[in-house]
Amino acid sequence: HVQLVESGGGSVQDGGSLRLSCGTSGVNFEASDMGWYRQAPGSECELVARITTTGQTTYADSVAGRFTISRDNAKNTMYLQMNNLKPEDTAMYYCATDRYPPGYCVGGKCYSCDSWGQGTQVTVS
């Protein structure tokens, strides 16, 4: 049974920092590319950052240079360090494996931002 648990969100002021964590179970974490996604009210789910099994990272243009994705395979956990936060970063943040990422459809089922975990709210004011 796959379970992803996001934590670390909160309310911060413009320019503040937060560190999100994604704990996993039921996932072959070391063999999984992983990603952080976010969804603001009325907006589409968007990919924020992605990390491969070998540690290669990619970022959305809107967060490049401010956010850092990382992983600890020994703890089956992924992180997102968010610095210089802006009000437009306000959203619910989710993690997902690349095997069934948001937007992927198979067998009549389409995966969304909240398909795997409850998310963690980030609010920047």
mmCIF file of N, CA and C in Angstrom, residues 6 8-12 18 20 36-46 48 63 67 80 82 85-94 113 118-125:
data_model
loop_
_atom_site.group_PDB
_atom_site.id
_atom_site.type_symbol
_atom_site.label_atom_id
_atom_site.label_comp_id
_atom_site.label_asym_id
_atom_site.label_seq_id
_atom_site.Cartn_x
_atom_site.Cartn_y
_atom_site.Cartn_z
ATOM 1 N N GLU A 6 3.115 14.313 3.421
ATOM 2 C CA GLU A 6 3.786 15.599 3.336
ATOM 3 C C GLU A 6 3.670 16.344 4.663
ATOM 4 N N GLY A 8 5.555 19.973 7.043
ATOM 5 C CA GLY A 8 6.483 21.100 7.080
ATOM 6 C C GLY A 8 5.916 22.421 6.580
ATOM 7 N N GLY A 9 4.681 22.409 6.096
ATOM 8 C CA GLY A 9 4.089 23.646 5.615
ATOM 9 C C GLY A 9 3.777 24.609 6.763
ATOM 10 N N GLY A 10 3.347 25.792 6.403
ATOM 11 C CA GLY A 10 2.999 26.787 7.411
ATOM 12 C C GLY A 10 2.751 28.133 6.786
ATOM 13 N N SER A 11 2.629 29.135 7.650
ATOM 14 C CA SER A 11 2.418 30.506 7.207
ATOM 15 C C SER A 11 3.671 31.320 7.469
ATOM 16 N N VAL A 12 4.185 31.969 6.444
ATOM 17 C CA VAL A 12 5.390 32.780 6.580
ATOM 18 C C VAL A 12 5.193 34.105 5.860
ATOM 19 N N LEU A 18 10.804 27.822 4.339
ATOM 20 C CA LEU A 18 10.190 26.612 4.893
ATOM 21 C C LEU A 18 10.902 25.409 4.304
ATOM 22 N N LEU A 20 9.924 21.487 3.457
ATOM 23 C CA LEU A 20 8.907 20.453 3.384
ATOM 24 C C LEU A 20 9.555 19.068 3.382
ATOM 25 N N TRP A 36 7.890 17.146 -6.404
ATOM 26 C CA TRP A 36 7.017 18.006 -5.608
ATOM 27 C C TRP A 36 6.091 18.755 -6.561
ATOM 28 N N TYR A 37 4.824 18.813 -6.202
ATOM 29 C CA TYR A 37 3.813 19.503 -6.974
ATOM 30 C C TYR A 37 3.091 20.490 -6.062
ATOM 31 N N ARG A 38 2.386 21.428 -6.673
ATOM 32 C CA ARG A 38 1.578 22.337 -5.872
ATOM 33 C C ARG A 38 0.318 22.711 -6.643
ATOM 34 N N GLN A 39 -0.700 23.062 -5.858
ATOM 35 C CA GLN A 39 -1.960 23.477 -6.451
ATOM 36 C C GLN A 39 -2.558 24.586 -5.609
ATOM 37 N N ALA A 40 -2.740 25.720 -6.247
ATOM 38 C CA ALA A 40 -3.406 26.842 -5.599
ATOM 39 C C ALA A 40 -4.889 26.787 -5.939
ATOM 40 N N PRO A 41 -5.747 27.387 -5.103
ATOM 41 C CA PRO A 41 -7.184 27.377 -5.395
ATOM 42 C C PRO A 41 -7.470 27.937 -6.781
ATOM 43 N N GLY A 42 -8.265 27.190 -7.558
ATOM 44 C CA GLY A 42 -8.642 27.639 -8.888
ATOM 45 C C GLY A 42 -7.577 27.456 -9.944
ATOM 46 N N SER A 43 -6.465 26.835 -9.559
ATOM 47 C CA SER A 43 -5.360 26.642 -10.505
ATOM 48 C C SER A 43 -5.094 25.166 -10.747
ATOM 49 N N GLU A 44 -4.363 24.901 -11.810
ATOM 50 C CA GLU A 44 -3.993 23.526 -12.125
ATOM 51 C C GLU A 44 -2.872 23.056 -11.209
ATOM 52 N N CYS A 45 -2.781 21.756 -11.086
ATOM 53 C CA CYS A 45 -1.655 21.151 -10.374
ATOM 54 C C CYS A 45 -0.410 21.347 -11.223
ATOM 55 N N GLU A 46 0.665 21.837 -10.619
ATOM 56 C CA GLU A 46 1.874 22.081 -11.392
ATOM 57 C C GLU A 46 3.091 21.441 -10.732
ATOM 58 N N VAL A 48 6.663 21.408 -9.399
ATOM 59 C CA VAL A 48 7.555 22.404 -8.813
ATOM 60 C C VAL A 48 9.010 21.997 -8.979
ATOM 61 N N VAL A 63 10.481 28.817 -9.594
ATOM 62 C CA VAL A 63 11.107 28.540 -8.296
ATOM 63 C C VAL A 63 12.612 28.320 -8.408
ATOM 64 N N PHE A 67 14.247 27.368 -4.589
ATOM 65 C CA PHE A 67 13.883 26.083 -4.000
ATOM 66 C C PHE A 67 14.970 25.057 -4.291
ATOM 67 N N LEU A 80 11.986 19.519 0.340
ATOM 68 C CA LEU A 80 11.957 20.711 -0.505
ATOM 69 C C LEU A 80 12.283 21.907 0.378
ATOM 70 N N MET A 82 12.605 25.671 0.707
ATOM 71 C CA MET A 82 12.039 26.818 -0.006
ATOM 72 C C MET A 82 12.520 28.098 0.660
ATOM 73 N N LEU A 85 10.544 32.973 -0.120
ATOM 74 C CA LEU A 85 9.176 32.665 -0.524
ATOM 75 C C LEU A 85 8.419 33.929 -0.900
ATOM 76 N N LYS A 86 7.534 33.774 -1.877
ATOM 77 C CA LYS A 86 6.741 34.890 -2.385
ATOM 78 C C LYS A 86 5.253 34.561 -2.235
ATOM 79 N N PRO A 87 4.399 35.560 -2.213
ATOM 80 C CA PRO A 87 2.957 35.277 -2.090
ATOM 81 C C PRO A 87 2.440 34.333 -3.174
ATOM 82 N N GLU A 88 3.033 34.392 -4.361
ATOM 83 C CA GLU A 88 2.576 33.506 -5.438
ATOM 84 C C GLU A 88 2.974 32.049 -5.224
ATOM 85 N N ASP A 89 3.763 31.769 -4.191
ATOM 86 C CA ASP A 89 4.093 30.388 -3.840
ATOM 87 C C ASP A 89 3.006 29.767 -2.961
ATOM 88 N N THR A 90 2.047 30.564 -2.545
ATOM 89 C CA THR A 90 0.960 30.055 -1.703
ATOM 90 C C THR A 90 0.178 28.977 -2.437
ATOM 91 N N ALA A 91 0.112 27.799 -1.829
ATOM 92 C CA ALA A 91 -0.549 26.654 -2.452
ATOM 93 C C ALA A 91 -0.502 25.478 -1.491
ATOM 94 N N MET A 92 -1.228 24.425 -1.863
ATOM 95 C CA MET A 92 -1.060 23.141 -1.193
ATOM 96 C C MET A 92 0.041 22.403 -1.946
ATOM 97 N N TYR A 93 0.989 21.869 -1.204
ATOM 98 C CA TYR A 93 2.118 21.177 -1.796
ATOM 99 C C TYR A 93 1.985 19.673 -1.582
ATOM 100 N N TYR A 94 2.261 18.927 -2.653
ATOM 101 C CA TYR A 94 2.132 17.476 -2.638
ATOM 102 C C TYR A 94 3.403 16.832 -3.189
ATOM 103 N N CYS A 113 -3.074 15.911 -8.139
ATOM 104 C CA CYS A 113 -2.126 16.344 -7.116
ATOM 105 C C CYS A 113 -2.330 15.591 -5.800
ATOM 106 N N GLN A 118 -2.166 13.886 1.591
ATOM 107 C CA GLN A 118 -3.101 14.959 1.937
ATOM 108 C C GLN A 118 -2.535 16.339 1.643
ATOM 109 N N GLY A 119 -1.225 16.405 1.385
ATOM 110 C CA GLY A 119 -0.605 17.692 1.089
ATOM 111 C C GLY A 119 -0.264 18.467 2.345
ATOM 112 N N THR A 120 0.504 19.525 2.165
ATOM 113 C CA THR A 120 0.832 20.440 3.263
ATOM 114 C C THR A 120 0.686 21.860 2.739
ATOM 115 N N GLN A 121 -0.017 22.677 3.508
ATOM 116 C CA GLN A 121 -0.356 24.032 3.056
ATOM 117 C C GLN A 121 0.800 24.998 3.302
ATOM 118 N N VAL A 122 1.124 25.767 2.281
ATOM 119 C CA VAL A 122 2.110 26.837 2.397
ATOM 120 C C VAL A 122 1.404 28.151 2.085
ATOM 121 N N THR A 123 1.478 29.074 3.025
ATOM 122 C CA THR A 123 0.849 30.374 2.847
ATOM 123 C C THR A 123 1.893 31.466 3.058
ATOM 124 N N VAL A 124 2.042 32.329 2.070
ATOM 125 C CA VAL A 124 3.027 33.407 2.132
ATOM 126 C C VAL A 124 2.300 34.744 2.007
ATOM 127 N N SER A 125 2.519 35.599 2.987
ATOM 128 C CA SER A 125 1.819 36.894 2.964
ATOM 129 C C SER A 125 2.782 38.051 3.159
#
